[in-house]
Amino acid sequence: MAIEVGTLLTIAEHLYNVIQSSALKEIRDYKSEMSKLIDTISSIKRVLLDADRTKHLTNEEHGWIEKLRDALYDANDLLDEFETIVVLKKDGVDGTLLNKVGDFFSFENPLIVAYRMRKMINEIRDKLDEITRNHKSFGWNSITNDLPRTGNCETGSHEYAQEVVGREDSVKAIVDKLRQFSDKKVSFLTIVGAGGVGKTTVARLVYRDAGVIKKFALRMWVSVNDHEHNKPFELEGIFRDMLESITKKDVKGAGINRLQEELEKELGGKTFMLVLDDVWTEDCLKWNELRSFLSIGGAGSAIVVTSRSGLDRKVKWNINYELQALTLENSWILFQNIAMDEERRKDKELVDIGKRIVKKCCDNPLAITVVGHLLSSKDLHEWRSFEDIELAGINEGDEIENKIISILKLSYHNLKPSLKSCFSYCALFQKDTQIGKDMIISLWIAQAYIVPFHRGQSIENAAEEYFSILLKRCFFQEVITDEYSDDVVSCKIHNLMHDVAIEVAKKEIYLRSSTPCTSNNYHHLYDNQSSYTEGFSKKTRIRSYLQSTWALSFPVDTLLANCVYLRALDLHGTGIETLPSSISRLRHLRYLDLSWNGFLRTLPSSITKLRNLQFLNLDGCYLFEELPKDLRRLVKLRYLNLNDCNKLLSMPSGMDRLIELRVLTTFIVSSNDPGKKNCVGQLEDLKKLVNLKGKIDIFIYGKEIKENDSEGGYLSNLRHLKEVSIHFLSSSSTSVDYERCLLEKMQPNLNLKGIRLLGYKGVSIPNLVKDNNNVNILPNIVKIELMFCDNLEDIPSLSNLQHLKLLRLRNLWNLEYMENTSLSSESLFFPSLEELEVHGMLKLKGWLRKDELNEINTLNKTEVSFPCLRKLIIEGCCELVSFPPCQSLDVLHLTRSNKSLRIKLVKVGIIRDLKIDDECYRYHEHFNNSNKTFQPFKRLYLFILFVFVVLICMSIRKFRV
């Protein structure tokens, strides 16, 4: 089994499709030469299909595949270049420019061009034919069927729930031990076990246990993973991750002294829990130093460490907990839950085979889970084959961990070629790295690894399904989802799965740590060193350069001169101030990441010659001022991230031509630039980008006063968009009518999940959430934010929106009441709302124009208002004196507001985050679940206050614990 075969099959399929593309049909004498190349590629595909089924290749076979790999890459580069030049020619680019793009062409004479193309095609075909003629000596046959596409039986949604069986006793035992920690400043507990046994899973269950949450004021999780040579056990890194875990802020630039100072402020005297996951170091000096510093915590603080077997022999911890393999009974339950529905459990032969397979998995949860998902979509015949052929190849005499790795390899081997390519590419990322789903999908597409499941399916949808399959098959884990949509945002690769990826990709991928890459055989490189790789001072054929250096300087010119075959280039955080015009040399480039280069102001106009560019990331380029005026020429662009490009004031003309765009984070509408369309015309451009998905911020700088005659519907066709933010940035008061008209004509699509409105100057909001008859036009809305709308006096009734989870209102200075209509006794008041934030509402008096408390109290149900509300923040509401009752809260902040404000909690619950300023005794009804009054804090023991901040509290001296 070798990654070269899976990747080569993917490349061969891509070549086959490219040869038949409409662009290459423009080449003179296309049929006479290209048809022969198609026959050659078809033969190669058939041979590679048989080779891919061979698990163990000889050195000679590896050498043959390596030669074929290089030849296929050459063919891919050549045809890619042809296709690019044809596109440039059709686009009217002059001959001089084309000579720079392809030095071997002269568009002065089409006959010479055709001759040179034909000659190069023949040369590459002869090279491929010569290599393929030697395959028969290896015993491989030409399989007649075409390259299989990934079967639909494996496809699915992103829904992900890790199956955990038989760990209840372990979790309870560890939690009980943690509860016993009380007499010491800080105690240690190590969860010890073999790879894949579930140490991290158990640690996470402990971390989320209700009893643990109650005991510890602060909890932190740090992935250490120090057995990698490029990630040593360094206290500075651990302190940084701890601080970021607490504050949720980036502290990359902080040194160890500052980190310790900040941690002392955060942890001093508090009972905390710290999980250090996947630790290997046995350096007693470092552990003693860590212990010494963490003694700043309060009594009962705990450090939980997960580690492979054997670590505790040299380092003596307070308590060791050895996590055993599953029992045979629990192993079988786990396998059944994953691989067998009720119907399959009635099949005696399947059950017998399944039990034998489970025994081969050494009672290891990871191995059982992987095999279970692998077999869940296979029939009886395939189960037999898996047991008799594939599992039979595992050596019974091997150590358990080697057996587990062999089983994981079987799961990889059962992937279709294109999925193998996608998974092995993930070896570029370090262990325990959270990998963004959108980023990895973009990189797969850039490398042409995605083969659609069926005709007409978009590359993006196919890539999403690829991700789902790998997630379902347990190649990915520790998924992070969007808070409101449940879409996957990022994931990790299990450490053992990462080992598999490294092994199968070792001929393709180089992970640079301390030594330069001197070989020219690698095609994808990840660099995590702060100094530039010397190995690139000469020509190289790498196709990916990713890095995490955050360097202060970076010699981009050298890289652009010697790495002209790049498909993916990551220059984020490299400190570059200008991008050289020589970027146009990278005519194969699909993916360009320039994010977090704070001094980058513009892009060279030559970047528009990169007609294959699909992904451009400028996120965090705070000083970026202007996009290239000919950006419209990048017609293949699918992703354009302009987040936090704060100096960018306009979009170039012709944005409506970029119809392949799937992600456009920012769209700027401005009437300040002469020669450009007016604001309405620019919005009409946006209207044509019907493939946009995700989130978009629309900034409107226009000052037009007259109403336009546009039919509107600027957002109505954008049915894939999830969130829209509309920012009105004109300071002119004369723009009020214009803004109202523009807002009315936005007409967001009914699939929208979130909407933000900022800087709007109207007194009411027209047809954005509700129509003129108060009918909801956004039935799926989950999140609404209205901010800095100074003149707003009336907002639509929002209390009956069935799916609304977040409502954030800030600086609506003229709003006196939230609702003008009466409540209905037939529906709940904000039935799904979980978070409500009200900031700077200087005139806000109450929710309803009549006394809402009296109205709500007349309703039959006591749970009528805010049944799901968990977070309530009221800040700077000087006139607010009444508020509808809440059921129970986790977070309650009341600051800079009216002293007479009362909030009744219908149910007594657990407030973990309480922040109240001014005289606390005035808020006694916050803690009352009846109509009786009582002395300040008399029944405060009913609550567990994990964060209790009182800014100005005159009666705090009466508080006793």
PDB file of C-alpha atoms in Angstrom, residues 13 97 134 201 213 251-252 291 325 350 543 579 612 662 694 704 726 752 762 768 772 818 849 856 877 912:
ATOM      1  CA  GLU A  13      -8.646  10.877 -13.428  1.00  0.00           C
ATOM      2  CA  LEU A  97       2.229  39.051 -22.250  1.00  0.00           C
ATOM      3  CA  ASN A 134       7.164  -2.169 -17.791  1.00  0.00           C
ATOM      4  CA  THR A 201     -12.176  10.711  25.519  1.00  0.00           C
ATOM      5  CA  ILE A 213     -17.874  21.941  36.832  1.00  0.00           C
ATOM      6  CA  VAL A 251      -1.421  36.059  23.368  1.00  0.00           C
ATOM      7  CA  LYS A 252       1.082  34.813  20.778  1.00  0.00           C
ATOM      8  CA  ARG A 291       4.281  22.253  39.862  1.00  0.00           C
ATOM      9  CA  ALA A 325      -8.970  -1.808  27.409  1.00  0.00           C
ATOM     10  CA  LEU A 350     -23.028 -11.661  10.562  1.00  0.00           C
ATOM     11  CA  ARG A 543       2.886  21.912  -5.264  1.00  0.00           C
ATOM     12  CA  LEU A 579       3.690  41.038  -2.883  1.00  0.00           C
ATOM     13  CA  ASN A 612      -6.430  29.406 -12.089  1.00  0.00           C
ATOM     14  CA  ARG A 662     -18.860  30.759  -2.979  1.00  0.00           C
ATOM     15  CA  GLY A 694     -21.786  31.411   4.630  1.00  0.00           C
ATOM     16  CA  GLU A 704     -27.379  59.116  -2.667  1.00  0.00           C
ATOM     17  CA  ILE A 726     -25.487  45.455   6.677  1.00  0.00           C
ATOM     18  CA  LEU A 752     -31.163  33.263   6.196  1.00  0.00           C
ATOM     19  CA  GLY A 762     -34.158  55.407  10.002  1.00  0.00           C
ATOM     20  CA  LEU A 768     -36.345  43.178   6.955  1.00  0.00           C
ATOM     21  CA  ASN A 772     -46.099  45.327   6.517  1.00  0.00           C
ATOM     22  CA  MET A 818     -39.252  46.738  22.523  1.00  0.00           C
ATOM     23  CA  ARG A 849     -45.801  50.122  25.834  1.00  0.00           C
ATOM     24  CA  ILE A 856     -47.676  38.626  31.357  1.00  0.00           C
ATOM     25  CA  CYS A 877     -30.177  51.203  30.461  1.00  0.00           C
ATOM     26  CA  ARG A 912     -22.294  30.657  37.165  1.00  0.00           C
TER      27      ARG A 912
END
